[in-house]
mmCIF file of C-alpha atoms and ligand atoms in Angstrom:
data_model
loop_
_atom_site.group_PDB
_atom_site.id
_atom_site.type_symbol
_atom_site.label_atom_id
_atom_site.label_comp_id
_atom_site.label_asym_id
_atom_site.label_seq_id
_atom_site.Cartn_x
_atom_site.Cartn_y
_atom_site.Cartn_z
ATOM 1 C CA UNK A 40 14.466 -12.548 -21.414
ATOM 2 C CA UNK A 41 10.697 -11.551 -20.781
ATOM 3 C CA UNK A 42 10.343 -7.834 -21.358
ATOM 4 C CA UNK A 43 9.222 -6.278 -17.776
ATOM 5 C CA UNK A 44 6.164 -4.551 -17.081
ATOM 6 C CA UNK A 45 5.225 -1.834 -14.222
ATOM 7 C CA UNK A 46 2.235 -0.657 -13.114
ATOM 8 C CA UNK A 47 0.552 0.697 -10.032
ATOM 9 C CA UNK A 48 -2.884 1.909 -7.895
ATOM 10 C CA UNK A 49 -3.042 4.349 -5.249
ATOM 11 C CA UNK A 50 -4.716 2.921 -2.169
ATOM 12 C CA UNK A 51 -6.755 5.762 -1.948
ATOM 13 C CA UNK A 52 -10.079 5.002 -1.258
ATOM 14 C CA UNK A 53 -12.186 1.964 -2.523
ATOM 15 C CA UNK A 54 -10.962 0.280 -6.063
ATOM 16 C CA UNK A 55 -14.165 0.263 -8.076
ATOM 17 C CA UNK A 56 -14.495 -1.521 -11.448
ATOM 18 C CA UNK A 57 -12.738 1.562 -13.512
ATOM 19 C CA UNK A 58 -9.648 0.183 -11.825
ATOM 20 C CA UNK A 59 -10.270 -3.283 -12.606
ATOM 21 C CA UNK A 60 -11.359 -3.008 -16.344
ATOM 22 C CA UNK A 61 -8.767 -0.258 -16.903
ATOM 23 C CA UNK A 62 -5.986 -2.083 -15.320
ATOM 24 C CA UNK A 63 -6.349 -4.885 -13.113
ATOM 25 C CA UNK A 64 -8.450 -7.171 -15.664
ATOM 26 C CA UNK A 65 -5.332 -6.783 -18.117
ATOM 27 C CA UNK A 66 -2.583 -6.973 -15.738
ATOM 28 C CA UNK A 67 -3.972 -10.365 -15.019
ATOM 29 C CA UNK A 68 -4.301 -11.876 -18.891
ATOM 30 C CA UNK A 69 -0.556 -10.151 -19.494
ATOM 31 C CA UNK A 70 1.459 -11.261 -16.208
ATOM 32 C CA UNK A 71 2.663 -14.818 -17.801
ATOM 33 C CA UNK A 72 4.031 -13.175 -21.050
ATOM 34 C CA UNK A 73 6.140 -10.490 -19.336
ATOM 35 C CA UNK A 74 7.833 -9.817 -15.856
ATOM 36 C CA UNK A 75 5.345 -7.600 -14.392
ATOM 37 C CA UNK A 76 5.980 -5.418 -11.186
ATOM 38 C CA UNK A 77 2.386 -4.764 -9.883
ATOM 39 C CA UNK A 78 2.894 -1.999 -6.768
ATOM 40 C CA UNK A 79 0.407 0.016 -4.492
ATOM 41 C CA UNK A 80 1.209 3.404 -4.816
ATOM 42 C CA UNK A 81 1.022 4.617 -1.284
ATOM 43 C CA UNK A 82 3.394 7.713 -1.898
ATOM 44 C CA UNK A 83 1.306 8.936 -4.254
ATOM 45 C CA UNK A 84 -1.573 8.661 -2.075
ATOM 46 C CA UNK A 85 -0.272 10.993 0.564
ATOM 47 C CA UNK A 86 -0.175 14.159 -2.453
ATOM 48 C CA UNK A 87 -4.001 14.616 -1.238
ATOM 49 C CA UNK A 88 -4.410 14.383 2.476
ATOM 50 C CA UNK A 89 -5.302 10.876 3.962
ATOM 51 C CA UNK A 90 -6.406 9.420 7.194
ATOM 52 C CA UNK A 91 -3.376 7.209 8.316
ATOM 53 C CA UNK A 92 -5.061 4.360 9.703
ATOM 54 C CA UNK A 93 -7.236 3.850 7.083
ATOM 55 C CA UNK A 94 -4.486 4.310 4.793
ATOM 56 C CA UNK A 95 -2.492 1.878 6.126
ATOM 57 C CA UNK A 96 -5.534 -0.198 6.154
ATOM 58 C CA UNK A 97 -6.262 0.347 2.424
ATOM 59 C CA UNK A 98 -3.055 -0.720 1.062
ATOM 60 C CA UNK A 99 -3.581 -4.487 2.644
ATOM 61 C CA UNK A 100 -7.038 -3.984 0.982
ATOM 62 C CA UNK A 101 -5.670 -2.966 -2.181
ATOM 63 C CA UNK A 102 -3.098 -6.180 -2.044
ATOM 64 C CA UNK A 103 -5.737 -8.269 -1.374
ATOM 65 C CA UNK A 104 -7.392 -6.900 -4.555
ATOM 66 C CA UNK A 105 -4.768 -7.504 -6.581
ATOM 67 C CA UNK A 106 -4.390 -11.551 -5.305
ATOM 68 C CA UNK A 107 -8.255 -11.355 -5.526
ATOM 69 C CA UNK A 108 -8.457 -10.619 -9.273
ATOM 70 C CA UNK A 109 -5.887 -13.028 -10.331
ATOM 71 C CA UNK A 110 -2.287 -11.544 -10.021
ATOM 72 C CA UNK A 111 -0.728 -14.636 -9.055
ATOM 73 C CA UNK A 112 2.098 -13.525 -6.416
ATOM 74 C CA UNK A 113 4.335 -16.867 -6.936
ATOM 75 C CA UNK A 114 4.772 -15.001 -10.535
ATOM 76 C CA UNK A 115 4.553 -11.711 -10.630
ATOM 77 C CA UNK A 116 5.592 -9.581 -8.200
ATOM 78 C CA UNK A 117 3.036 -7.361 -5.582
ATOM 79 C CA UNK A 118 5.306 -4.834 -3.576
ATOM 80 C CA UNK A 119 3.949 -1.861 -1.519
ATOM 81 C CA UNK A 120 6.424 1.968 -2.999
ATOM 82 C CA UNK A 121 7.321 3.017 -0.177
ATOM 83 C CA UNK A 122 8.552 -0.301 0.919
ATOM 84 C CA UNK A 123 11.957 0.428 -1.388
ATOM 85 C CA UNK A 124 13.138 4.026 -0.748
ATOM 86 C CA UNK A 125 14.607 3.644 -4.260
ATOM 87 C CA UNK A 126 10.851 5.399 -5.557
ATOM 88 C CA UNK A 127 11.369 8.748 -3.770
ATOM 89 C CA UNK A 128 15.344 8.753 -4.209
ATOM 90 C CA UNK A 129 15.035 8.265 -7.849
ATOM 91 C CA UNK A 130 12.277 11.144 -8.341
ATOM 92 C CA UNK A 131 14.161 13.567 -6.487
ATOM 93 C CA UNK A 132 17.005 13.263 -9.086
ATOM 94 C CA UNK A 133 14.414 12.946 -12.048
ATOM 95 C CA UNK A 134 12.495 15.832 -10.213
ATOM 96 C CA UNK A 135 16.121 17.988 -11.095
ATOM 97 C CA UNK A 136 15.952 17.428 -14.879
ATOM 98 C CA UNK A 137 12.103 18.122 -15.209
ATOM 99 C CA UNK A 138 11.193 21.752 -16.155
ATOM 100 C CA UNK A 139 8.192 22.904 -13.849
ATOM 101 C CA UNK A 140 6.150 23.731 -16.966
ATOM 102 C CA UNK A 141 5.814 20.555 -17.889
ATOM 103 C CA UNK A 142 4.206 19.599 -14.635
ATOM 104 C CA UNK A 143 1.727 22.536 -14.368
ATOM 105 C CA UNK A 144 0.020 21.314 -17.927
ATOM 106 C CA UNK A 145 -0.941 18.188 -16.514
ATOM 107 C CA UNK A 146 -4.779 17.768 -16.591
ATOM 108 C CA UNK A 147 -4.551 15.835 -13.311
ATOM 109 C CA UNK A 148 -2.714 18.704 -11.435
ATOM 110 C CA UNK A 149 -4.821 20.932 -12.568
ATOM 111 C CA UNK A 150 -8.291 19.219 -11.659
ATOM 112 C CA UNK A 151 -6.939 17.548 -8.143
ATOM 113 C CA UNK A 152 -5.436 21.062 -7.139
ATOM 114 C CA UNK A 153 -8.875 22.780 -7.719
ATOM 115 C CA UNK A 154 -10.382 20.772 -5.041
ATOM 116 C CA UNK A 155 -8.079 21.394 -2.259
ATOM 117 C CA UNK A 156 -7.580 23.946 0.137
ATOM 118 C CA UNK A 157 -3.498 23.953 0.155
ATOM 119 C CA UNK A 158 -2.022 22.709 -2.706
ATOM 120 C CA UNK A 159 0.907 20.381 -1.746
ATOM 121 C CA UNK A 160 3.765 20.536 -3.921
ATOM 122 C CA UNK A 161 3.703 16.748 -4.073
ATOM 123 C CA UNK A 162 0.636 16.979 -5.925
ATOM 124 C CA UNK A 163 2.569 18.742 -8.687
ATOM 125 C CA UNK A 164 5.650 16.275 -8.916
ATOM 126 C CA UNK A 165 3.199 13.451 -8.972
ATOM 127 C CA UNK A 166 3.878 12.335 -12.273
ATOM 128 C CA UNK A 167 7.721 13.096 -11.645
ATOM 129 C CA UNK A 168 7.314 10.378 -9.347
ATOM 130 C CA UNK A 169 5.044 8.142 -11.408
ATOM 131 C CA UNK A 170 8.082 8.279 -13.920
ATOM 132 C CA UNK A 171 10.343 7.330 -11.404
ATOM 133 C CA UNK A 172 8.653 4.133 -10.283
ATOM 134 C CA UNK A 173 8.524 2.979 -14.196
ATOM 135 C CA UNK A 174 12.049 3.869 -14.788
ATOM 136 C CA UNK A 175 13.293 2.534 -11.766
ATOM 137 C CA UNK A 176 12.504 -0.788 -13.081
ATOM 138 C CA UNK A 177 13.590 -0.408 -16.839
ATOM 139 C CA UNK A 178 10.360 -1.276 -17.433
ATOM 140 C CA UNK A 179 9.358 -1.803 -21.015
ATOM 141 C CA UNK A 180 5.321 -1.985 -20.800
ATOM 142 C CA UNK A 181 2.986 -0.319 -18.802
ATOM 143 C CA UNK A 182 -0.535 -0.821 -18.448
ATOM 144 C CA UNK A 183 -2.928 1.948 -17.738
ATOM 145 C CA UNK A 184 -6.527 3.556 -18.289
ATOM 146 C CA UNK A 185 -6.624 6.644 -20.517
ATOM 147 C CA UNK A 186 -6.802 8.744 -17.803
ATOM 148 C CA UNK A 187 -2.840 7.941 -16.971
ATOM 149 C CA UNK A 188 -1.757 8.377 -20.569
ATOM 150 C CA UNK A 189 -0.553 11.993 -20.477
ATOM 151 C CA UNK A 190 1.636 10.880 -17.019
ATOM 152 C CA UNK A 191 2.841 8.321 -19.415
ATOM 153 C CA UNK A 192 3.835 10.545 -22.104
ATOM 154 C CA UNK A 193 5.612 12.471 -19.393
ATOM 155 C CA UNK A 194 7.759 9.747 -18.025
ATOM 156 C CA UNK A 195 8.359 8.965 -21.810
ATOM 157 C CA UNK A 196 9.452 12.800 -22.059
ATOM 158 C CA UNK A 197 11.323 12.549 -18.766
ATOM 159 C CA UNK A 198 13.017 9.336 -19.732
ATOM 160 C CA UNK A 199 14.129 11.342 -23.061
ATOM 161 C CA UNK A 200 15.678 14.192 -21.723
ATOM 162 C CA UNK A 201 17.712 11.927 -19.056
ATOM 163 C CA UNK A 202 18.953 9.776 -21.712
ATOM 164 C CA UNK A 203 20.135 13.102 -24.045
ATOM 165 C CA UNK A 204 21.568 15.457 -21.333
ATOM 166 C CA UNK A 205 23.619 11.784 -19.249
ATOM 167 C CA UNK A 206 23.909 9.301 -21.895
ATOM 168 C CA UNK A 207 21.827 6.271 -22.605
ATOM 169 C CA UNK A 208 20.369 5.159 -19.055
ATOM 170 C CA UNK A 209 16.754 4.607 -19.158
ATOM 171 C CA UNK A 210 14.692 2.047 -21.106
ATOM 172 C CA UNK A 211 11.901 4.474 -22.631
ATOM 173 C CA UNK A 212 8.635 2.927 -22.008
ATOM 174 C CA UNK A 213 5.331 2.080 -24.058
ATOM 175 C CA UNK A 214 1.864 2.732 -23.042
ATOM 176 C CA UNK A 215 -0.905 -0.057 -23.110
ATOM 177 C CA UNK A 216 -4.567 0.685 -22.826
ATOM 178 C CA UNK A 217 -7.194 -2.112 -22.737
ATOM 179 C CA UNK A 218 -9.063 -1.827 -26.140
ATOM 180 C CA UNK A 219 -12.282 -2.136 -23.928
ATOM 181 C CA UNK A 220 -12.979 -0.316 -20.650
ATOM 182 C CA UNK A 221 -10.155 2.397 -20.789
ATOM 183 C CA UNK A 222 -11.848 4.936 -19.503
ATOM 184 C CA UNK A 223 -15.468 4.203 -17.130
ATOM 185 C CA UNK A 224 -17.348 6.674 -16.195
ATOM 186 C CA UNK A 225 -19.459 7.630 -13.017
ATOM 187 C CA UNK A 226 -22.721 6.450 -12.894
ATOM 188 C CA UNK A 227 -24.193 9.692 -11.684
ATOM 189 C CA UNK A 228 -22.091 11.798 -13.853
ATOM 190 C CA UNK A 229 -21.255 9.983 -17.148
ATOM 191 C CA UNK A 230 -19.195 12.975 -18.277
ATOM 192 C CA UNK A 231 -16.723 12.292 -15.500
ATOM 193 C CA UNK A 232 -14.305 9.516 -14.935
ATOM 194 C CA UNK A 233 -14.957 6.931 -12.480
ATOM 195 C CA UNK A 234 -12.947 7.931 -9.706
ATOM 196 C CA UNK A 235 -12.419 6.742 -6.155
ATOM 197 C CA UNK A 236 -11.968 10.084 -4.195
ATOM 198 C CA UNK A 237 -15.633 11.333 -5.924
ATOM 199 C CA UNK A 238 -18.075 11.951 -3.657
ATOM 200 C CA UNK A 239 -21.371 10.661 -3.875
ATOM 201 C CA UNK A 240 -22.546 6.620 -3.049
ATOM 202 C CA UNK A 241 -24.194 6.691 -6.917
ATOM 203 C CA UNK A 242 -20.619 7.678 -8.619
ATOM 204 C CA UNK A 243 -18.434 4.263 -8.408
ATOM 205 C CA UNK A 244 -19.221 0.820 -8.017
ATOM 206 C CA UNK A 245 -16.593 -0.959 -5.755
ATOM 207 C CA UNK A 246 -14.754 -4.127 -6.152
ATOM 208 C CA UNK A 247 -16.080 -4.922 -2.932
ATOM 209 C CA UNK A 248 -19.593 -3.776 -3.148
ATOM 210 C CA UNK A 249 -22.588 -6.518 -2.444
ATOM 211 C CA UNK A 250 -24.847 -7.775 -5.341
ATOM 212 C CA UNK A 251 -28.043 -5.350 -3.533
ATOM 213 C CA UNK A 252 -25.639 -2.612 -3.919
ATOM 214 C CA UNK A 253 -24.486 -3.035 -7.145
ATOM 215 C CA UNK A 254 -27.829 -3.715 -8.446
ATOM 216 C CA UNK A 255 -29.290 -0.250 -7.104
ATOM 217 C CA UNK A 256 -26.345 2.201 -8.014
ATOM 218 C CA UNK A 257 -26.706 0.702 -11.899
ATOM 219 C CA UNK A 258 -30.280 0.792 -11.975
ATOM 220 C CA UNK A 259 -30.360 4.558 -10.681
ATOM 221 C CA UNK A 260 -27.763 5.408 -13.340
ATOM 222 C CA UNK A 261 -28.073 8.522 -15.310
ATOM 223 C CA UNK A 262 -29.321 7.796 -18.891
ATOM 224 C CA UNK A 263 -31.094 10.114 -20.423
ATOM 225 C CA UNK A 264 -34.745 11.115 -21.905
ATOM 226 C CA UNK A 265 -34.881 8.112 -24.526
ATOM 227 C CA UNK A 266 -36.451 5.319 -23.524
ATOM 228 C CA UNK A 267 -34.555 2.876 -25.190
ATOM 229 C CA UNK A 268 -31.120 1.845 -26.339
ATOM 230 C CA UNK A 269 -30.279 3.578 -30.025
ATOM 231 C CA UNK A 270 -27.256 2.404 -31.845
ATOM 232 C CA UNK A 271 -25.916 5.578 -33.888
ATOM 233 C CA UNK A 272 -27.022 7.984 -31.335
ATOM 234 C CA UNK A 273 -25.964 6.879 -28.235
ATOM 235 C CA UNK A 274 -25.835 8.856 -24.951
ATOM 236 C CA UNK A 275 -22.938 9.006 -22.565
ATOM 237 C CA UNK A 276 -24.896 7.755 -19.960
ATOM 238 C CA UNK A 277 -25.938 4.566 -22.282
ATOM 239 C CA UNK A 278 -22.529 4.503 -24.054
ATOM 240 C CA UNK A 279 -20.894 4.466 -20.392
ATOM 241 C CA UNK A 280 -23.023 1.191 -19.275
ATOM 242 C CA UNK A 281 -22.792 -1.104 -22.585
ATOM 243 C CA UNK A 282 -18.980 -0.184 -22.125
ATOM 244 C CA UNK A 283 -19.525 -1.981 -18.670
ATOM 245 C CA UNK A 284 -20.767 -4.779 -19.851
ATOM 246 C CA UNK A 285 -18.872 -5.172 -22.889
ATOM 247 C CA UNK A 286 -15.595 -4.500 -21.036
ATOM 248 C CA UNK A 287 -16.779 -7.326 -18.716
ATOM 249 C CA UNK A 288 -18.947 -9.562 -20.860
ATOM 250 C CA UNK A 289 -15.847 -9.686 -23.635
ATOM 251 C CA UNK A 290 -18.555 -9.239 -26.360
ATOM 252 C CA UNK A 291 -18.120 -8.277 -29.946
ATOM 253 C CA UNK A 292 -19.231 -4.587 -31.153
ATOM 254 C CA UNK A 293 -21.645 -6.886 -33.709
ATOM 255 C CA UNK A 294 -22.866 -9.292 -30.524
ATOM 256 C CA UNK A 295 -23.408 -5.913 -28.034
ATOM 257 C CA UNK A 296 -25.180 -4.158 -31.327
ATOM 258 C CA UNK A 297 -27.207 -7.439 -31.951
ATOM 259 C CA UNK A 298 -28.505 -7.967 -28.390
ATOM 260 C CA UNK A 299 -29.210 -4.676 -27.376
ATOM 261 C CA UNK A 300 -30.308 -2.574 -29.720
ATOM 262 C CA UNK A 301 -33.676 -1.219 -29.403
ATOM 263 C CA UNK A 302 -33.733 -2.585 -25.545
ATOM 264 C CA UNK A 303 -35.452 -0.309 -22.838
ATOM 265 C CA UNK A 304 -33.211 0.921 -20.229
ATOM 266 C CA UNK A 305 -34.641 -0.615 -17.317
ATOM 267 C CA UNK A 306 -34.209 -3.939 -19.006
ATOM 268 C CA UNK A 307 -30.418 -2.786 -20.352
ATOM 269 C CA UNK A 308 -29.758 -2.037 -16.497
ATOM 270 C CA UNK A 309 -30.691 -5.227 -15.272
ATOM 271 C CA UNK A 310 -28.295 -6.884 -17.865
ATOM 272 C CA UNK A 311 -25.719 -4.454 -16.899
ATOM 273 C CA UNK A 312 -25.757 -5.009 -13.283
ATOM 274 C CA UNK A 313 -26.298 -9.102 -13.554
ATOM 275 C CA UNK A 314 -23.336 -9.091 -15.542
ATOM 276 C CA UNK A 315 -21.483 -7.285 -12.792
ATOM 277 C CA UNK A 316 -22.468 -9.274 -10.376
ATOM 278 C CA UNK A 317 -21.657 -12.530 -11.567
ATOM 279 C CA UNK A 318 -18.140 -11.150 -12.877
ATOM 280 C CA UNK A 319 -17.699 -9.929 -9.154
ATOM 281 C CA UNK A 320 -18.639 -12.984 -7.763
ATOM 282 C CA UNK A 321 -15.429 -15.517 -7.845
ATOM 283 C CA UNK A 322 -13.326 -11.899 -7.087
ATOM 284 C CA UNK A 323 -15.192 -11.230 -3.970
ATOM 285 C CA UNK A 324 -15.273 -14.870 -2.714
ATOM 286 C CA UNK A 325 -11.403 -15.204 -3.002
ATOM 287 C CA UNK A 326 -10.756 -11.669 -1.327
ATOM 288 C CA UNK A 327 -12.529 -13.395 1.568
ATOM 289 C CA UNK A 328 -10.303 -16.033 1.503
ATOM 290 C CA UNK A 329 -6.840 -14.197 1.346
ATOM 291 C CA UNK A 330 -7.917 -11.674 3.924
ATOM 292 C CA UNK A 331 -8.481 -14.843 6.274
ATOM 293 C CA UNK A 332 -5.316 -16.332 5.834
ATOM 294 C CA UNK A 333 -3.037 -13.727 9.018
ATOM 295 C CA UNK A 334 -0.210 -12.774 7.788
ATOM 296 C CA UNK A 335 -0.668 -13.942 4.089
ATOM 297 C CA UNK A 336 -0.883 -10.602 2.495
ATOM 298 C CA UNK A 337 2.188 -9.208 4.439
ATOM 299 C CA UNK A 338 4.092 -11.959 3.558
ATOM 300 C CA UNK A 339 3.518 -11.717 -0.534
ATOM 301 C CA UNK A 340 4.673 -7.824 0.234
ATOM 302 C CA UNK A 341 7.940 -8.600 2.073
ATOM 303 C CA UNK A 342 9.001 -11.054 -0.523
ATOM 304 C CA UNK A 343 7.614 -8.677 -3.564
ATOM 305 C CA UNK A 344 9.775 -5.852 -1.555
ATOM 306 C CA UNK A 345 13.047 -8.055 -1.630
ATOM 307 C CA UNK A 346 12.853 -8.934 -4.954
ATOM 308 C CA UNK A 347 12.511 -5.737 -6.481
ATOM 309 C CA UNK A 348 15.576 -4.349 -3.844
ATOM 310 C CA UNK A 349 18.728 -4.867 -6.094
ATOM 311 C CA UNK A 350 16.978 -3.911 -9.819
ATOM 312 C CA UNK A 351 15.899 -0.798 -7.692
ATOM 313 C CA UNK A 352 19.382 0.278 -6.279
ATOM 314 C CA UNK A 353 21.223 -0.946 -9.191
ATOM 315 C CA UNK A 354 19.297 1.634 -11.541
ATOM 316 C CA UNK A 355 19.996 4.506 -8.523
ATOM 317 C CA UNK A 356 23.714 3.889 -8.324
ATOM 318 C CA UNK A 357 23.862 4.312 -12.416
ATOM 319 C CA UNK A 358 21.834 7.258 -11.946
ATOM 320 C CA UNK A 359 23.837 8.550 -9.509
ATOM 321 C CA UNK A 360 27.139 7.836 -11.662
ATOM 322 C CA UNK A 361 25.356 9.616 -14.715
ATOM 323 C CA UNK A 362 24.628 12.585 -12.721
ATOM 324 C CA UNK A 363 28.197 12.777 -10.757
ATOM 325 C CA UNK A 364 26.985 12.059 -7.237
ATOM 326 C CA UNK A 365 28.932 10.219 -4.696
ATOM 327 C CA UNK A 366 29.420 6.511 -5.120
ATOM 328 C CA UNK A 367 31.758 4.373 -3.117
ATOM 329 C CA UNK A 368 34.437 3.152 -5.387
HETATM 330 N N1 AQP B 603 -12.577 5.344 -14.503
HETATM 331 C C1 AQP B 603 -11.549 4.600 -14.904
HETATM 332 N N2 AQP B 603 -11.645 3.863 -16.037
HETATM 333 C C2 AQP B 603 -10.597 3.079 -16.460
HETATM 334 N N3 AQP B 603 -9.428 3.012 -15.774
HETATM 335 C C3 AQP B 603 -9.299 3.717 -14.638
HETATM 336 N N4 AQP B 603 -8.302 3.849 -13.742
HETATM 337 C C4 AQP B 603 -8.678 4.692 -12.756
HETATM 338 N N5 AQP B 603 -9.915 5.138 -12.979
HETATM 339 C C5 AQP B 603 -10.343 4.561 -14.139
HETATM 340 C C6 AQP B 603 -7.018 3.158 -13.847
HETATM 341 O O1 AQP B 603 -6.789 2.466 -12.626
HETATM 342 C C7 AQP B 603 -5.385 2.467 -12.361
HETATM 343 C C8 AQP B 603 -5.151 2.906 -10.965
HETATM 344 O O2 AQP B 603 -5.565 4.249 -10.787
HETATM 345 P P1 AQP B 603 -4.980 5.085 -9.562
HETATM 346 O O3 AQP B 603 -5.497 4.572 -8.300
HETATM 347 O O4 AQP B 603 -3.513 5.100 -9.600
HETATM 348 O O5 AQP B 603 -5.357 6.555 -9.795
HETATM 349 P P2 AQP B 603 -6.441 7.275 -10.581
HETATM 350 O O6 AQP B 603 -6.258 7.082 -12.024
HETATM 351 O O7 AQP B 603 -6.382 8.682 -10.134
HETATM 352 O O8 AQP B 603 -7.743 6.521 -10.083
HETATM 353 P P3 AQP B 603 -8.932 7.021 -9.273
HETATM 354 O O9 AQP B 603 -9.785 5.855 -9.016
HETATM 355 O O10 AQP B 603 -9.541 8.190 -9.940
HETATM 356 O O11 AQP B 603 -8.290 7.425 -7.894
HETATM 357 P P4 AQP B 603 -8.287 8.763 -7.083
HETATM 358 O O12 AQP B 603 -9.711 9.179 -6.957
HETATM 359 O O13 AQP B 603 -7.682 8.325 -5.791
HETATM 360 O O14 AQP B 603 -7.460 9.749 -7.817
HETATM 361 C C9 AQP B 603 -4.725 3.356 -13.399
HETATM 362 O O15 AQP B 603 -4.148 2.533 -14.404
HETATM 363 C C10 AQP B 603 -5.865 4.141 -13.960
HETATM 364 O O16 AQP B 603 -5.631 4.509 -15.303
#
C-alpha cells in the first residue's frame, strides 16, 4: 500500500509562485508515488476576516490551480475542508489535549495577530486545526514550504501526546520541504516571505499574473547597491531572485554559479522574469481551459469530498472511542 500524503492552501487571496515552488511544483512530481490528499483550506481562511463572495470565489480559483499545475484529479484526490465536517470535529477533540502555550509560541500567531484589530481565537488554534486535517487522514508525508514547518512540528507534537495519554491512534507524520524554493521572498521586501495577504502590487507575483506584469514587478525588484551579481556575497534581494529561477529553471548550484556570475542586474532580471514567464505559460493556458469547462471544477470536488468521507469518519469514531465519547454500539 502507497504511503498517503496531505497537504493544503488557504484560498486566501491570489496563489503566487511561493505557493507553487514551495508546494504545488512538488505535490505534482510526488502524487504517482504516494496517495496524496491535496485540499483547499477554506476553514483556515476564515481565522483572518474574508469577503464571502470572493471567498467562495477563490476556492474554485484555487481548484483550478491545483488541476492547472498538474495535480491530476483521476489520481489524486482535490477536496474543498469544509466539505467533510470531519476537519473541525476532529480539532475540537485535538484542540482538548493541546496546552495553550504551545499555540501562543507559534511565529505565525504571533505575526498574523499583530496585524489585526480583534484577534479571533481561531487564529490561535490554527495549527490545532492544521494537525487535525493531517491526522485525520493518517497521513504519512506532508509537503510544505519552510514557513509551515513549525505547524508541522506541532501536529507531530500533537500527534505524540494523543498517542501517549489514549494509546496508539495516530500515524505521526514527516515533513517534506522542496530542496529548492522553500521559502520565496517578496520582491519589494526580500527579508519577508512571499505572502498572499501582503499588501503592495510589487510584493508577490501571481500564478495568474500576465507576462507585462510579471516582467515589471521582477524588474522593479529590490536588489541592492551592487551592480552586478557576486557569488560569495550575495544579497537577499539577489539571493531571493536566482532562487526563482533556479527553483523554476531546475539548474545545478555549479550551472546557476557558471551562468550568472558577474551578470548585471538588469540583465539577471530579464532572465529571471523570461524564465517565469515561459514556466507560467502551459499553467495559465490550461487554467483557461478548466475554468471553461461549467461544472468541471465542482465536479472533481464532490467526488474528492466522497472519497475522503469514510477514512475521515473512520479516524473520528476511533478518536471518539479513545477519548470515551458516545458511539453507537
Ligand atoms: N513564500 C513562500 N515560499 C515557499 N512556500 C510558500 N508557501 C506559502 N508561501 C510561501 C507554501 O504554500 C503552501 C500554502 O500556503 P497557505 O496558503 O496555506 O498559507 P501561507 O503559508 O500562510 O501562505 P501565504 O501565501 O503567506 O498566505 P496568507 O497570506 O493567506 O497567509 C504552504 O505549503 C506554504 O508553506
Amino acid at each position: 500500500m502507497k504511503a498517503r500524503v496531505f497537504s493544503g492552501v488557504q484560498p486566501s487571496g491570489n496563489l503566487h509562485i511561493g505557493n507553487y515552488l514551495g508546494a504545488l511544483k512538488s505535490w505534482v512530481k510526488i502524487q504517482y508515488d504516494y496517495e496524496c490528499i491535496y485540499c483547499i483550506v477554506d476553514l483556515h481562511a476564515i481565522t483572518v476576516p474574508q469577503e464571502p463572495a470572493e471567498l467562495r470565489k477563490k476556492i474554485r480559483e484555487t481548484a483550478a490551480l491545483f488541476l492547472a499545475s498538474g495535480i491530476d484529479p483521476k489520481h489524486s484526490i482535490v477536496m474543498v475542508q469544509s466539505s467533510v465536517p470531519e476537519h473541525a470535529e476532529l480539532s475540537w477533540m485535538l484542540t482538548c489535549v493541546t496546552p495553550v502555550g504551545w499555540l501562543q509560541r507559534m511565529t505565525q500567531f504571533k505575526a498574523k495577530s499583530e496585524a489585526q484589530e480583534t484577534v479571533g481565537d481561531g487564529l490561535l488554534q490554527y495549527p490545532v486545526l492544521m494537525a487535525a486535517d493531517i491526522l485525520l487522514y493518517q497521513a504519512a508525508i506532508v509537503p510544505v514550504g519552510d514557513d509551515q514547518s513549525q505547524h508541522l512540528e506541532l501536529t507531530r507534537d500533537v500527534a505524540q501526546r494523543f498517542n501517549s495519554l489514549y494509546g496508539e491512534t495516530f500515524v505521526v507524520p514527516e515533513t517534506h520541504l522542496p530542496t529548492v524554493g522553500a521559502r520565496i521572498m517578496g520582491l519589494d521586501d526580500p527579508e519577508a516571505k512571499m505572502s498572499k495577504s501582503a499588501p503592495g502590487s510589487g510584493h508577490a507575483i501571481a500564478l495568474l499574473d500576465p507576462p507585462d506584469v510579471i516582467r515589471k514587478k521582477i524588474m522593479r525588484a529590490t536588489t541592492d547597491s551592487k551592480p552586478a551579481v557576486e557569488f560569495g556575497a550575495l544579497g537577499a534581494g539577489v539571493q531571493n531572485l536566482l532562487g526563482i529561477f533556479q527553483a523554476f529553471s531546475e539548474w545545478s548550484d555549479d550551472q546557476m554559479q557558471s551562468h550568472f556570475d558577474g551578470m548585471r542586474y538588469g540583465d539577471l532580471k530579464k532572465q529571471v522574469a523570461q524564465m517565469v514567464v515561459e514556466k507560467l505559460a502551459p499553467l495559465q493556458q490550461r487554467y483557461r481551459e478548466i475554468t471553461e469547462e461549467a461544472g468541471y471544477i465542482d465536479g472533481v470536488l464532490a467526488e474528492g469530498a466522497a472519497r475522503v468521507e469514510p477514512i475521515a469518519r473512520s479516524t473520528v469514531n476511533l478518536v471518539k472511542q479513545r477519548m470515551g465519547l458516545y458511539t453507537q454500539s
